[in-house]
Tab-separated table of N, CA, C and O in Angstrom:
chain	number	residue	atom	x	y	z
F	8	MET	N	-9.183	22.698	9.753
F	8	MET	CA	-7.985	21.920	9.499
F	8	MET	C	-7.321	22.332	8.186
F	8	MET	O	-7.977	22.799	7.306
F	9	GLN	N	-6.062	22.039	8.096
F	9	GLN	CA	-5.302	22.351	6.925
F	9	GLN	C	-5.595	21.364	5.810
F	9	GLN	O	-5.776	20.162	6.054
F	10	THR	N	-5.668	21.869	4.572
F	10	THR	CA	-5.848	21.017	3.419
F	10	THR	C	-4.480	20.557	2.940
F	10	THR	O	-3.518	21.340	2.907
F	11	VAL	N	-4.376	19.273	2.577
F	11	VAL	CA	-3.133	18.689	2.118
F	11	VAL	C	-3.333	18.246	0.678
F	11	VAL	O	-4.321	17.587	0.376
F	12	THR	N	-2.378	18.590	-0.159
F	12	THR	CA	-2.434	18.153	-1.551
F	12	THR	C	-1.193	17.315	-1.848
F	12	THR	O	-0.077	17.704	-1.469
F	13	MET	N	-1.376	16.185	-2.505
F	13	MET	CA	-0.268	15.312	-2.850
F	13	MET	C	-0.307	14.987	-4.320
F	13	MET	O	-1.396	14.834	-4.888
F	14	GLU	N	0.851	14.839	-4.925
F	14	GLU	CA	0.988	14.392	-6.301
F	14	GLU	C	1.504	12.963	-6.271
F	14	GLU	O	2.528	12.686	-5.653
F	15	PRO	N	0.841	12.030	-6.941
F	15	PRO	CA	1.369	10.655	-7.002
F	15	PRO	C	2.739	10.621	-7.669
F	15	PRO	O	3.042	11.439	-8.529
F	16	ILE	N	3.529	9.622	-7.239
F	16	ILE	CA	4.853	9.430	-7.859
F	16	ILE	C	4.795	8.305	-8.898
F	16	ILE	O	5.756	8.084	-9.606
F	17	GLY	N	3.668	7.618	-8.965
F	17	GLY	CA	3.527	6.496	-9.897
F	17	GLY	C	2.157	5.884	-9.832
F	17	GLY	O	1.223	6.467	-9.252
F	18	VAL	N	2.032	4.698	-10.410
F	18	VAL	CA	0.770	4.018	-10.502
F	18	VAL	C	0.962	2.510	-10.355
F	18	VAL	O	2.016	1.984	-10.741
F	19	ALA	N	-0.009	1.853	-9.745
F	19	ALA	CA	0.037	0.390	-9.621
F	19	ALA	C	-0.570	-0.260	-10.834
F	19	ALA	O	-1.599	0.198	-11.343
F	20	ARG	N	0.075	-1.296	-11.302
F	20	ARG	CA	-0.458	-2.161	-12.384
F	20	ARG	C	-0.661	-3.546	-11.799
F	20	ARG	O	0.321	-4.177	-11.386
F	21	SER	N	-1.900	-3.973	-11.732
F	21	SER	CA	-2.216	-5.183	-10.986
F	21	SER	C	-3.363	-5.960	-11.650
F	21	SER	O	-4.172	-5.378	-12.377
F	22	ALA	N	-3.365	-7.249	-11.390
F	22	ALA	CA	-4.506	-8.054	-11.874
F	22	ALA	C	-5.755	-7.827	-11.032
F	22	ALA	O	-6.831	-8.242	-11.422
F	23	LEU	N	-5.606	-7.132	-9.903
F	23	LEU	CA	-6.771	-6.826	-9.060
F	23	LEU	C	-7.569	-5.686	-9.707
F	23	LEU	O	-7.001	-4.610	-9.929
F	24	LYS	N	-8.818	-5.956	-9.988
F	24	LYS	CA	-9.615	-4.969	-10.716
F	24	LYS	C	-10.625	-4.263	-9.850
F	24	LYS	O	-11.162	-3.222	-10.202
F	25	LYS	N	-10.947	-4.839	-8.675
F	25	LYS	CA	-11.923	-4.189	-7.755
F	25	LYS	C	-11.429	-4.441	-6.324
F	25	LYS	O	-10.655	-5.375	-6.075
F	26	THR	N	-11.905	-3.627	-5.390
F	26	THR	CA	-11.384	-3.719	-4.022
F	26	THR	C	-11.624	-5.070	-3.396
F	26	THR	O	-10.831	-5.536	-2.599
F	27	SER	N	-12.705	-5.746	-3.776
F	27	SER	CA	-12.997	-7.072	-3.189
F	27	SER	C	-11.995	-8.128	-3.655
F	27	SER	O	-11.953	-9.231	-3.096
F	28	ASP	N	-11.142	-7.840	-4.644
F	28	ASP	CA	-10.148	-8.784	-5.130
F	28	ASP	C	-8.915	-8.803	-4.247
F	28	ASP	O	-8.043	-9.640	-4.441
F	29	SER	N	-8.817	-7.873	-3.268
F	29	SER	CA	-7.578	-7.759	-2.477
F	29	SER	C	-7.231	-9.039	-1.748
F	29	SER	O	-8.056	-9.636	-1.094
F	30	PRO	N	-5.951	-9.454	-1.829
F	30	PRO	CA	-5.485	-10.683	-1.190
F	30	PRO	C	-5.097	-10.441	0.291
F	30	PRO	O	-5.106	-9.286	0.726
F	31	PRO	N	-4.671	-11.472	0.985
F	31	PRO	CA	-4.179	-11.305	2.364
F	31	PRO	C	-2.960	-10.375	2.360
F	31	PRO	O	-2.283	-10.237	1.351
F	32	GLN	N	-2.711	-9.752	3.514
F	32	GLN	CA	-1.659	-8.766	3.607
F	32	GLN	C	-0.294	-9.410	3.899
F	32	GLN	O	-0.247	-10.502	4.454
F	33	GLY	N	0.765	-8.685	3.546
F	33	GLY	CA	2.115	-9.103	3.872
F	33	GLY	C	2.986	-9.206	2.665
F	33	GLY	O	2.531	-9.377	1.541
F	34	PRO	N	4.330	-9.125	2.862
F	34	PRO	CA	5.243	-9.071	1.728
F	34	PRO	C	5.356	-10.347	0.922
F	34	PRO	O	5.807	-10.307	-0.212
F	35	THR	N	4.958	-11.488	1.452
F	35	THR	CA	5.042	-12.709	0.682
F	35	THR	C	3.642	-13.209	0.310
F	35	THR	O	3.496	-14.240	-0.332
F	36	ALA	N	2.594	-12.509	0.732
F	36	ALA	CA	1.230	-12.879	0.408
F	36	ALA	C	0.783	-12.167	-0.845
F	36	ALA	O	1.377	-11.215	-1.298
F	37	GLY	N	-0.326	-12.610	-1.370
F	37	GLY	CA	-0.965	-11.885	-2.435
F	37	GLY	C	-0.362	-12.109	-3.791
F	37	GLY	O	0.525	-12.901	-4.005
F	38	THR	N	-0.852	-11.316	-4.693
F	38	THR	CA	-0.461	-11.423	-6.082
F	38	THR	C	0.737	-10.548	-6.410
F	38	THR	O	1.084	-9.645	-5.646
F	39	GLU	N	1.349	-10.825	-7.498
F	39	GLU	CA	2.440	-10.003	-7.973
F	39	GLU	C	1.838	-8.810	-8.720
F	39	GLU	O	0.755	-8.921	-9.314
F	40	ALA	N	2.515	-7.688	-8.653
F	40	ALA	CA	2.063	-6.462	-9.312
F	40	ALA	C	3.265	-5.692	-9.775
F	40	ALA	O	4.415	-6.000	-9.443
F	41	VAL	N	3.013	-4.658	-10.537
F	41	VAL	CA	4.059	-3.763	-11.015
F	41	VAL	C	3.740	-2.354	-10.526
F	41	VAL	O	2.586	-1.935	-10.574
F	42	ILE	N	4.760	-1.681	-10.016
F	42	ILE	CA	4.633	-0.285	-9.672
F	42	ILE	C	5.437	0.495	-10.694
F	42	ILE	O	6.650	0.283	-10.853
F	43	GLU	N	4.749	1.359	-11.412
F	43	GLU	CA	5.402	2.209	-12.430
F	43	GLU	C	5.651	3.573	-11.815
F	43	GLU	O	4.688	4.278	-11.504
F	44	ILE	N	6.904	3.942	-11.615
F	44	ILE	CA	7.269	5.208	-11.035
F	44	ILE	C	7.580	6.220	-12.128
F	44	ILE	O	8.233	5.878	-13.136
F	45	ASP	N	7.156	7.451	-11.957
F	45	ASP	CA	7.459	8.524	-12.924
F	45	ASP	C	8.962	8.630	-13.083
F	45	ASP	O	9.713	8.589	-12.107
F	46	SER	N	9.407	8.832	-14.295
F	46	SER	CA	10.832	8.842	-14.608
F	46	SER	C	11.593	9.952	-13.876
F	46	SER	O	12.817	9.851	-13.668
F	47	SER	N	10.911	11.004	-13.446
F	47	SER	CA	11.589	12.098	-12.715
F	47	SER	C	12.064	11.628	-11.338
F	47	SER	O	12.885	12.324	-10.727
F	48	TYR	N	11.633	10.461	-10.893
F	48	TYR	CA	12.052	9.913	-9.574
F	48	TYR	C	13.021	8.750	-9.715
F	48	TYR	O	13.355	8.110	-8.716
F	49	GLU	N	13.525	8.459	-10.916
F	49	GLU	CA	14.341	7.297	-11.128
F	49	GLU	C	15.605	7.277	-10.254
F	49	GLU	O	15.970	6.227	-9.693
F	50	LEU	N	16.255	8.390	-10.067
F	50	LEU	CA	17.450	8.419	-9.232
F	50	LEU	C	17.135	8.004	-7.780
F	50	LEU	O	17.957	7.373	-7.110
F	51	GLY	N	15.930	8.294	-7.313
F	51	GLY	CA	15.510	7.904	-5.984
F	51	GLY	C	15.285	6.422	-5.814
F	51	GLY	O	15.121	5.940	-4.681
F	52	LEU	N	15.299	5.665	-6.913
F	52	LEU	CA	15.143	4.191	-6.870
F	52	LEU	C	16.476	3.450	-6.908
F	52	LEU	O	16.510	2.230	-6.812
F	53	ALA	N	17.575	4.186	-7.049
F	53	ALA	CA	18.884	3.583	-7.345
F	53	ALA	C	19.327	2.504	-6.375
F	53	ALA	O	19.932	1.501	-6.797
F	54	ASP	N	19.056	2.641	-5.093
F	54	ASP	CA	19.557	1.685	-4.104
F	54	ASP	C	18.577	0.565	-3.786
F	54	ASP	O	18.873	-0.265	-2.918
F	55	LEU	N	17.454	0.503	-4.454
F	55	LEU	CA	16.519	-0.590	-4.250
F	55	LEU	C	17.034	-1.853	-4.912
F	55	LEU	O	17.492	-1.797	-6.073
F	56	ARG	N	16.965	-2.956	-4.225
F	56	ARG	CA	17.472	-4.248	-4.703
F	56	ARG	C	16.420	-5.331	-4.542
F	56	ARG	O	15.685	-5.336	-3.545
F	57	PRO	N	16.348	-6.279	-5.484
F	57	PRO	CA	15.457	-7.420	-5.325
F	57	PRO	C	15.674	-8.092	-3.966
F	57	PRO	O	16.790	-8.197	-3.485
F	58	GLY	N	14.568	-8.498	-3.342
F	58	GLY	CA	14.592	-9.128	-2.030
F	58	GLY	C	14.300	-8.178	-0.910
F	58	GLY	O	14.004	-8.579	0.205
F	59	MET	N	14.404	-6.858	-1.191
F	59	MET	CA	14.085	-5.884	-0.141
F	59	MET	C	12.585	-5.874	0.141
F	59	MET	O	11.791	-6.083	-0.761
F	60	ASP	N	12.246	-5.597	1.382
F	60	ASP	CA	10.843	-5.353	1.743
F	60	ASP	C	10.652	-3.832	1.800
F	60	ASP	O	11.510	-3.101	2.332
F	61	LEU	N	9.544	-3.389	1.217
F	61	LEU	CA	9.275	-1.953	1.091
F	61	LEU	C	7.862	-1.648	1.591
F	61	LEU	O	6.942	-2.437	1.348
F	62	TRP	N	7.713	-0.513	2.219
F	62	TRP	CA	6.382	0.043	2.499
F	62	TRP	C	5.962	0.851	1.274
F	62	TRP	O	6.727	1.669	0.792
F	63	VAL	N	4.752	0.582	0.780
F	63	VAL	CA	4.210	1.366	-0.303
F	63	VAL	C	2.959	2.062	0.194
F	63	VAL	O	2.046	1.427	0.724
F	64	LEU	N	2.961	3.385	0.069
F	64	LEU	CA	1.779	4.171	0.425
F	64	LEU	C	1.057	4.573	-0.851
F	64	LEU	O	1.713	4.954	-1.839
F	65	TYR	N	-0.264	4.446	-0.831
F	65	TYR	CA	-1.037	4.731	-2.009
F	65	TYR	C	-2.371	5.339	-1.637
F	65	TYR	O	-2.754	5.355	-0.486
F	66	TYR	N	-3.029	5.868	-2.633
F	66	TYR	CA	-4.304	6.565	-2.452
F	66	TYR	C	-5.460	5.658	-2.884
F	66	TYR	O	-5.510	5.219	-4.007
F	67	PHE	N	-6.351	5.399	-1.910
F	67	PHE	CA	-7.568	4.569	-2.188
F	67	PHE	C	-8.517	5.439	-3.022
F	67	PHE	O	-9.523	5.933	-2.512
F	68	ASP	N	-8.240	5.575	-4.270
F	68	ASP	CA	-9.036	6.477	-5.120
F	68	ASP	C	-10.417	5.946	-5.467
F	68	ASP	O	-11.269	6.693	-5.899
F	69	LYS	N	-10.693	4.695	-5.200
F	69	LYS	CA	-12.010	4.098	-5.505
F	69	LYS	C	-12.738	3.672	-4.259
F	69	LYS	O	-13.776	2.978	-4.350
F	70	ALA	N	-12.229	4.013	-3.091
F	70	ALA	CA	-12.847	3.541	-1.847
F	70	ALA	C	-14.084	4.351	-1.521
F	70	ALA	O	-14.177	5.554	-1.809
F	71	ASP	N	-15.052	3.687	-0.906
F	71	ASP	CA	-16.224	4.350	-0.357
F	71	ASP	C	-15.853	4.869	1.014
F	71	ASP	O	-14.918	4.408	1.633
F	72	GLY	N	-16.640	5.846	1.491
F	72	GLY	CA	-16.376	6.222	2.862
F	72	GLY	C	-16.386	7.722	3.057
F	72	GLY	O	-16.731	8.449	2.190
F	73	PRO	N	-16.017	8.096	4.269
F	73	PRO	CA	-15.543	7.219	5.350
F	73	PRO	C	-16.688	6.554	6.121
F	73	PRO	O	-17.818	7.083	6.170
F	74	LEU	N	-16.383	5.429	6.666
F	74	LEU	CA	-17.306	4.697	7.553
F	74	LEU	C	-16.582	4.562	8.907
F	74	LEU	O	-15.436	4.157	8.904
F	75	MET	N	-17.253	4.878	9.986
F	75	MET	CA	-16.577	4.831	11.294
F	75	MET	C	-16.603	3.451	11.924
F	75	MET	O	-15.863	3.172	12.867
F	76	GLN	N	-17.430	2.557	11.391
F	76	GLN	CA	-17.413	1.154	11.824
F	76	GLN	C	-17.527	0.259	10.583
F	76	GLN	O	-18.236	0.578	9.638
F	77	VAL	N	-16.740	-0.806	10.611
F	77	VAL	CA	-16.717	-1.724	9.467
F	77	VAL	C	-16.651	-3.157	9.930
F	77	VAL	O	-16.249	-3.456	11.072
F	78	HIS	N	-17.053	-4.036	9.060
F	78	HIS	CA	-16.832	-5.473	9.278
F	78	HIS	C	-15.459	-5.777	8.719
F	78	HIS	O	-15.217	-5.517	7.511
F	79	PRO	N	-14.516	-6.253	9.540
F	79	PRO	CA	-13.151	-6.520	9.039
F	79	PRO	C	-13.167	-7.364	7.758
F	79	PRO	O	-13.921	-8.344	7.672
F	80	GLN	N	-12.360	-6.953	6.808
F	80	GLN	CA	-12.211	-7.589	5.504
F	80	GLN	C	-13.541	-7.678	4.775
F	80	GLN	O	-13.748	-8.540	3.899
F	81	GLY	N	-14.499	-6.774	5.105
F	81	GLY	CA	-15.798	-6.721	4.426
F	81	GLY	C	-16.656	-7.929	4.703
F	81	GLY	O	-17.661	-8.130	3.999
F	82	ASN	N	-16.314	-8.738	5.695
F	82	ASN	CA	-17.074	-9.943	6.006
F	82	ASN	C	-18.184	-9.665	7.006
F	82	ASN	O	-17.921	-9.410	8.179
F	83	PRO	N	-19.470	-9.679	6.573
F	83	PRO	CA	-20.559	-9.343	7.483
F	83	PRO	C	-20.729	-10.322	8.628
F	83	PRO	O	-21.435	-10.034	9.601
F	84	ASN	N	-20.065	-11.484	8.569
F	84	ASN	CA	-20.123	-12.439	9.668
F	84	ASN	C	-19.160	-12.077	10.794
F	84	ASN	O	-19.254	-12.647	11.877
F	85	ARG	N	-18.290	-11.121	10.534
F	85	ARG	CA	-17.386	-10.678	11.582
F	85	ARG	C	-17.982	-9.449	12.275
F	85	ARG	O	-18.657	-8.624	11.622
F	86	PRO	N	-17.821	-9.326	13.571
F	86	PRO	CA	-18.421	-8.186	14.293
F	86	PRO	C	-17.886	-6.834	13.836
F	86	PRO	O	-16.720	-6.746	13.397
F	87	LEU	N	-18.709	-5.823	13.928
F	87	LEU	CA	-18.294	-4.483	13.590
F	87	LEU	C	-17.132	-4.072	14.482
F	87	LEU	O	-17.093	-4.389	15.666
F	88	ARG	N	-16.185	-3.344	13.890
F	88	ARG	CA	-15.037	-2.786	14.590
F	88	ARG	C	-14.940	-1.297	14.225
F	88	ARG	O	-15.362	-0.883	13.137
F	89	SER	N	-14.350	-0.523	15.099
F	89	SER	CA	-14.140	0.892	14.780
F	89	SER	C	-13.089	1.025	13.677
F	89	SER	O	-12.138	0.243	13.603
F	90	LEU	N	-13.288	1.994	12.803
F	90	LEU	CA	-12.466	2.138	11.615
F	90	LEU	C	-10.973	2.143	11.919
F	90	LEU	O	-10.189	1.468	11.248
F	91	PHE	N	-10.569	2.926	12.939
F	91	PHE	CA	-9.140	3.090	13.150
F	91	PHE	C	-8.495	1.867	13.837
F	91	PHE	O	-7.278	1.844	14.053
F	92	ALA	N	-9.278	0.860	14.119
F	92	ALA	CA	-8.770	-0.412	14.628
F	92	ALA	C	-8.698	-1.448	13.507
F	92	ALA	O	-8.473	-2.627	13.759
F	93	THR	N	-8.906	-1.001	12.269
F	93	THR	CA	-8.860	-1.901	11.119
F	93	THR	C	-7.996	-1.292	10.021
F	93	THR	O	-7.528	-0.155	10.140
F	94	ARG	N	-7.832	-2.027	8.970
F	94	ARG	CA	-7.119	-1.522	7.784
F	94	ARG	C	-8.079	-1.304	6.599
F	94	ARG	O	-7.650	-1.339	5.454
F	95	ALA	N	-9.326	-1.098	6.883
F	95	ALA	CA	-10.341	-0.880	5.854
F	95	ALA	C	-10.002	0.348	5.024
F	95	ALA	O	-9.465	1.333	5.521
F	96	PRO	N	-10.342	0.326	3.717
F	96	PRO	CA	-10.011	1.452	2.833
F	96	PRO	C	-10.916	2.660	2.965
F	96	PRO	O	-10.598	3.718	2.447
F	97	CYS	N	-12.066	2.531	3.642
F	97	CYS	CA	-13.063	3.599	3.700
F	97	CYS	C	-12.725	4.601	4.785
F	97	CYS	O	-13.439	4.746	5.768
F	98	ARG	N	-11.636	5.336	4.628
F	98	ARG	CA	-11.078	6.205	5.639
F	98	ARG	C	-11.329	7.673	5.317
F	98	ARG	O	-11.539	8.043	4.159
F	99	PRO	N	-11.239	8.559	6.311
F	99	PRO	CA	-11.394	10.009	6.036
F	99	PRO	C	-10.259	10.502	5.119
F	99	PRO	O	-10.502	11.377	4.295
F	100	CYS	N	-9.085	10.024	5.337
F	100	CYS	CA	-7.937	10.313	4.425
F	100	CYS	C	-7.535	8.952	3.863
F	100	CYS	O	-6.780	8.205	4.491
F	101	PRO	N	-8.034	8.587	2.707
F	101	PRO	CA	-7.904	7.223	2.170
F	101	PRO	C	-6.505	6.874	1.660
F	101	PRO	O	-6.249	6.795	0.457
F	102	ILE	N	-5.606	6.699	2.600
F	102	ILE	CA	-4.240	6.309	2.296
F	102	ILE	C	-4.042	4.865	2.630
F	102	ILE	O	-4.370	4.446	3.776
F	103	GLY	N	-3.559	4.071	1.688
F	103	GLY	CA	-3.295	2.674	1.916
F	103	GLY	C	-1.809	2.442	2.184
F	103	GLY	O	-0.946	3.255	1.797
F	104	LEU	N	-1.546	1.319	2.820
F	104	LEU	CA	-0.188	0.949	3.187
F	104	LEU	C	-0.033	-0.549	2.978
F	104	LEU	O	-0.807	-1.336	3.487
F	105	SER	N	0.923	-0.931	2.174
F	105	SER	CA	1.223	-2.351	1.966
F	105	SER	C	2.726	-2.595	2.174
F	105	SER	O	3.534	-1.787	1.737
F	106	LEU	N	3.016	-3.704	2.795
F	106	LEU	CA	4.412	-4.157	2.915
F	106	LEU	C	4.624	-5.154	1.768
F	106	LEU	O	3.938	-6.149	1.680
F	107	VAL	N	5.519	-4.800	0.877
F	107	VAL	CA	5.744	-5.599	-0.324
F	107	VAL	C	7.196	-6.096	-0.356
F	107	VAL	O	8.087	-5.506	0.252
F	108	ARG	N	7.393	-7.162	-1.137
F	108	ARG	CA	8.736	-7.646	-1.406
F	108	ARG	C	9.082	-7.240	-2.820
F	108	ARG	O	8.314	-7.505	-3.765
F	109	LEU	N	10.226	-6.627	-2.998
F	109	LEU	CA	10.699	-6.235	-4.332
F	109	LEU	C	11.267	-7.477	-5.010
F	109	LEU	O	12.230	-8.099	-4.521
F	110	LEU	N	10.666	-7.846	-6.114
F	110	LEU	CA	11.107	-9.024	-6.884
F	110	LEU	C	12.142	-8.663	-7.947
F	110	LEU	O	13.095	-9.408	-8.177
F	111	ASN	N	11.930	-7.515	-8.577
F	111	ASN	CA	12.814	-7.093	-9.663
F	111	ASN	C	12.621	-5.602	-9.868
F	111	ASN	O	11.552	-5.035	-9.595
F	112	LYS	N	13.681	-4.954	-10.353
F	112	LYS	CA	13.645	-3.544	-10.702
F	112	LYS	C	14.240	-3.368	-12.088
F	112	LYS	O	15.341	-3.843	-12.364
F	113	ASN	N	13.485	-2.704	-12.940
F	113	ASN	CA	13.938	-2.405	-14.310
F	113	ASN	C	13.667	-0.942	-14.555
F	113	ASN	O	12.515	-0.577	-14.873
F	114	GLY	N	14.664	-0.099	-14.360
F	114	GLY	CA	14.454	1.333	-14.503
F	114	GLY	C	13.457	1.827	-13.459
F	114	GLY	O	13.696	1.672	-12.262
F	115	CYS	N	12.362	2.343	-13.941
F	115	CYS	CA	11.312	2.852	-13.058
F	115	CYS	C	10.176	1.866	-12.835
F	115	CYS	O	9.107	2.234	-12.337
F	116	GLN	N	10.375	0.636	-13.221
F	116	GLN	CA	9.374	-0.399	-13.028
F	116	GLN	C	9.813	-1.304	-11.871
F	116	GLN	O	10.900	-1.898	-11.924
F	117	LEU	N	8.966	-1.425	-10.880
F	117	LEU	CA	9.244	-2.289	-9.724
F	117	LEU	C	8.257	-3.446	-9.738
F	117	LEU	O	7.043	-3.231	-9.694
F	118	ASP	N	8.766	-4.669	-9.836
F	118	ASP	CA	7.938	-5.846	-9.749
F	118	ASP	C	7.904	-6.261	-8.299
F	118	ASP	O	8.967	-6.457	-7.685
F	119	VAL	N	6.695	-6.389	-7.698
F	119	VAL	CA	6.573	-6.629	-6.282
F	119	VAL	C	5.542	-7.727	-6.012
F	119	VAL	O	4.717	-8.065	-6.857
F	120	ARG	N	5.628	-8.271	-4.815
F	120	ARG	CA	4.611	-9.220	-4.319
F	120	ARG	C	4.076	-8.650	-3.018
F	120	ARG	O	4.851	-8.229	-2.152
F	121	GLY	N	2.752	-8.661	-2.853
F	121	GLY	CA	2.135	-8.238	-1.614
F	121	GLY	C	1.371	-6.922	-1.723
F	121	GLY	O	0.753	-6.500	-0.740
F	122	LEU	N	1.379	-6.305	-2.875
F	122	LEU	CA	0.662	-5.017	-3.034
F	122	LEU	C	-0.829	-5.304	-3.127
F	122	LEU	O	-1.292	-6.077	-3.952
F	123	GLU	N	-1.589	-4.641	-2.267
F	123	GLU	CA	-3.028	-4.835	-2.236
F	123	GLU	C	-3.798	-3.847	-3.083
F	123	GLU	O	-5.034	-3.864	-3.123
F	124	ALA	N	-3.100	-2.963	-3.732
F	124	ALA	CA	-3.737	-1.897	-4.527
F	124	ALA	C	-4.295	-2.470	-5.803
F	124	ALA	O	-3.721	-3.349	-6.435
F	125	ILE	N	-5.448	-1.934	-6.215
F	125	ILE	CA	-6.059	-2.383	-7.469
F	125	ILE	C	-5.417	-1.654	-8.658
F	125	ILE	O	-4.751	-0.630	-8.452
F	126	ASP	N	-5.600	-2.172	-9.818
F	126	ASP	CA	-4.992	-1.637	-11.028
F	126	ASP	C	-5.365	-0.166	-11.188
F	126	ASP	O	-6.519	0.241	-11.062
F	127	GLY	N	-4.347	0.656	-11.447
F	127	GLY	CA	-4.537	2.078	-11.672
F	127	GLY	C	-4.454	2.912	-10.384
F	127	GLY	O	-4.564	4.145	-10.469
F	128	THR	N	-4.209	2.309	-9.252
F	128	THR	CA	-4.128	3.038	-7.976
F	128	THR	C	-2.909	3.980	-7.978
F	128	THR	O	-1.790	3.544	-8.289
F	129	PRO	N	-3.124	5.235	-7.592
F	129	PRO	CA	-1.990	6.179	-7.517
F	129	PRO	C	-1.046	5.798	-6.354
F	129	PRO	O	-1.493	5.571	-5.258
F	130	ILE	N	0.228	5.783	-6.643
F	130	ILE	CA	1.262	5.502	-5.637
F	130	ILE	C	1.762	6.827	-5.098
F	130	ILE	O	2.143	7.731	-5.852
F	131	LEU	N	1.795	6.963	-3.758
F	131	LEU	CA	2.202	8.216	-3.105
F	131	LEU	C	3.642	8.223	-2.653
F	131	LEU	O	4.329	9.263	-2.704
F	132	ASP	N	4.154	7.064	-2.165
F	132	ASP	CA	5.507	7.045	-1.647
F	132	ASP	C	5.976	5.612	-1.475
F	132	ASP	O	5.141	4.694	-1.414
F	133	ILE	N	7.260	5.424	-1.364
F	133	ILE	CA	7.900	4.138	-1.102
F	133	ILE	C	8.942	4.353	-0.014
F	133	ILE	O	9.712	5.332	-0.126
F	134	LYS	N	8.939	3.514	0.975
F	134	LYS	CA	9.946	3.586	2.047
F	134	LYS	C	10.471	2.200	2.321
F	134	LYS	O	9.736	1.221	2.271
F	135	PRO	N	11.744	2.072	2.670
F	135	PRO	CA	12.274	0.764	2.979
F	135	PRO	C	11.750	0.258	4.351
F	135	PRO	O	11.613	1.031	5.277
F	136	TYR	N	11.498	-1.037	4.412
F	136	TYR	CA	11.157	-1.658	5.688
F	136	TYR	C	12.451	-1.803	6.494
F	136	TYR	O	13.480	-2.184	5.961
F	137	ASN	N	12.400	-1.477	7.778
F	137	ASN	CA	13.569	-1.607	8.650
F	137	ASN	C	13.067	-2.255	9.933
F	137	ASN	O	12.337	-1.646	10.704
F	138	GLY	N	13.464	-3.506	10.152
F	138	GLY	CA	13.006	-4.261	11.314
F	138	GLY	C	13.300	-3.561	12.616
F	138	GLY	O	12.536	-3.667	13.593
F	139	ASP	N	14.441	-2.827	12.719
F	139	ASP	CA	14.739	-2.127	13.974
F	139	ASP	C	13.799	-0.950	14.236
F	139	ASP	O	13.509	-0.642	15.354
F	140	LEU	N	13.325	-0.315	13.151
F	140	LEU	CA	12.460	0.843	13.293
F	140	LEU	C	11.014	0.501	13.213
F	140	LEU	O	10.152	1.182	13.823
F	141	ASP	N	10.644	-0.537	12.464
F	141	ASP	CA	9.274	-0.833	12.177
F	141	ASP	C	8.637	-1.868	13.079
F	141	ASP	O	7.523	-2.302	12.845
F	142	SER	N	9.360	-2.308	14.095
F	142	SER	CA	8.844	-3.247	15.067
F	142	SER	C	8.607	-2.525	16.370
F	142	SER	O	9.349	-1.602	16.720
F	143	PRO	N	7.572	-2.953	17.142
F	143	PRO	CA	7.347	-2.298	18.432
F	143	PRO	C	8.568	-2.415	19.314
F	143	PRO	O	9.247	-3.428	19.338
F	144	ARG	N	8.849	-1.347	20.049
F	144	ARG	CA	9.966	-1.333	20.943
F	144	ARG	C	9.517	-1.766	22.350
F	144	ARG	O	8.426	-1.397	22.784
F	145	PRO	N	10.346	-2.528	23.035
F	145	PRO	CA	9.970	-2.913	24.411
F	145	PRO	C	9.941	-1.662	25.308
F	145	PRO	O	10.719	-0.725	25.077
F	146	GLU	N	9.071	-1.713	26.266
F	146	GLU	CA	8.940	-0.524	27.163
F	146	GLU	C	9.898	-0.604	28.313
F	146	GLU	O	10.396	-1.584	28.707
């Protein structure tokens, strides 16, 4: 297989210090965090506005793994599930995805709610949420 190399565009600043601190998922759930984007990408942030929902992709740099079966949300009381049927961080390519709400933007600093990344997590990309594109289509 081909090797892929990525350079982070920023870093997460969060009160979450370990993976077990992660809150429930979703743009209005969880703790508030700051995404610091490298200044070379500032022009790419120009059209972001408070209230927008954004997909944030990040690198699980502290995740164990990969594990092909996991207890969802790390709860041993829940039955084992196959890795690709969960959002567990212990993946072969440890890329995380959070849907966040943009609370404020100040230059290259994005204040968000819903980011599940722990403090210091490398940010790989940001994409706008679009209900027409990001919802399942009827068959």
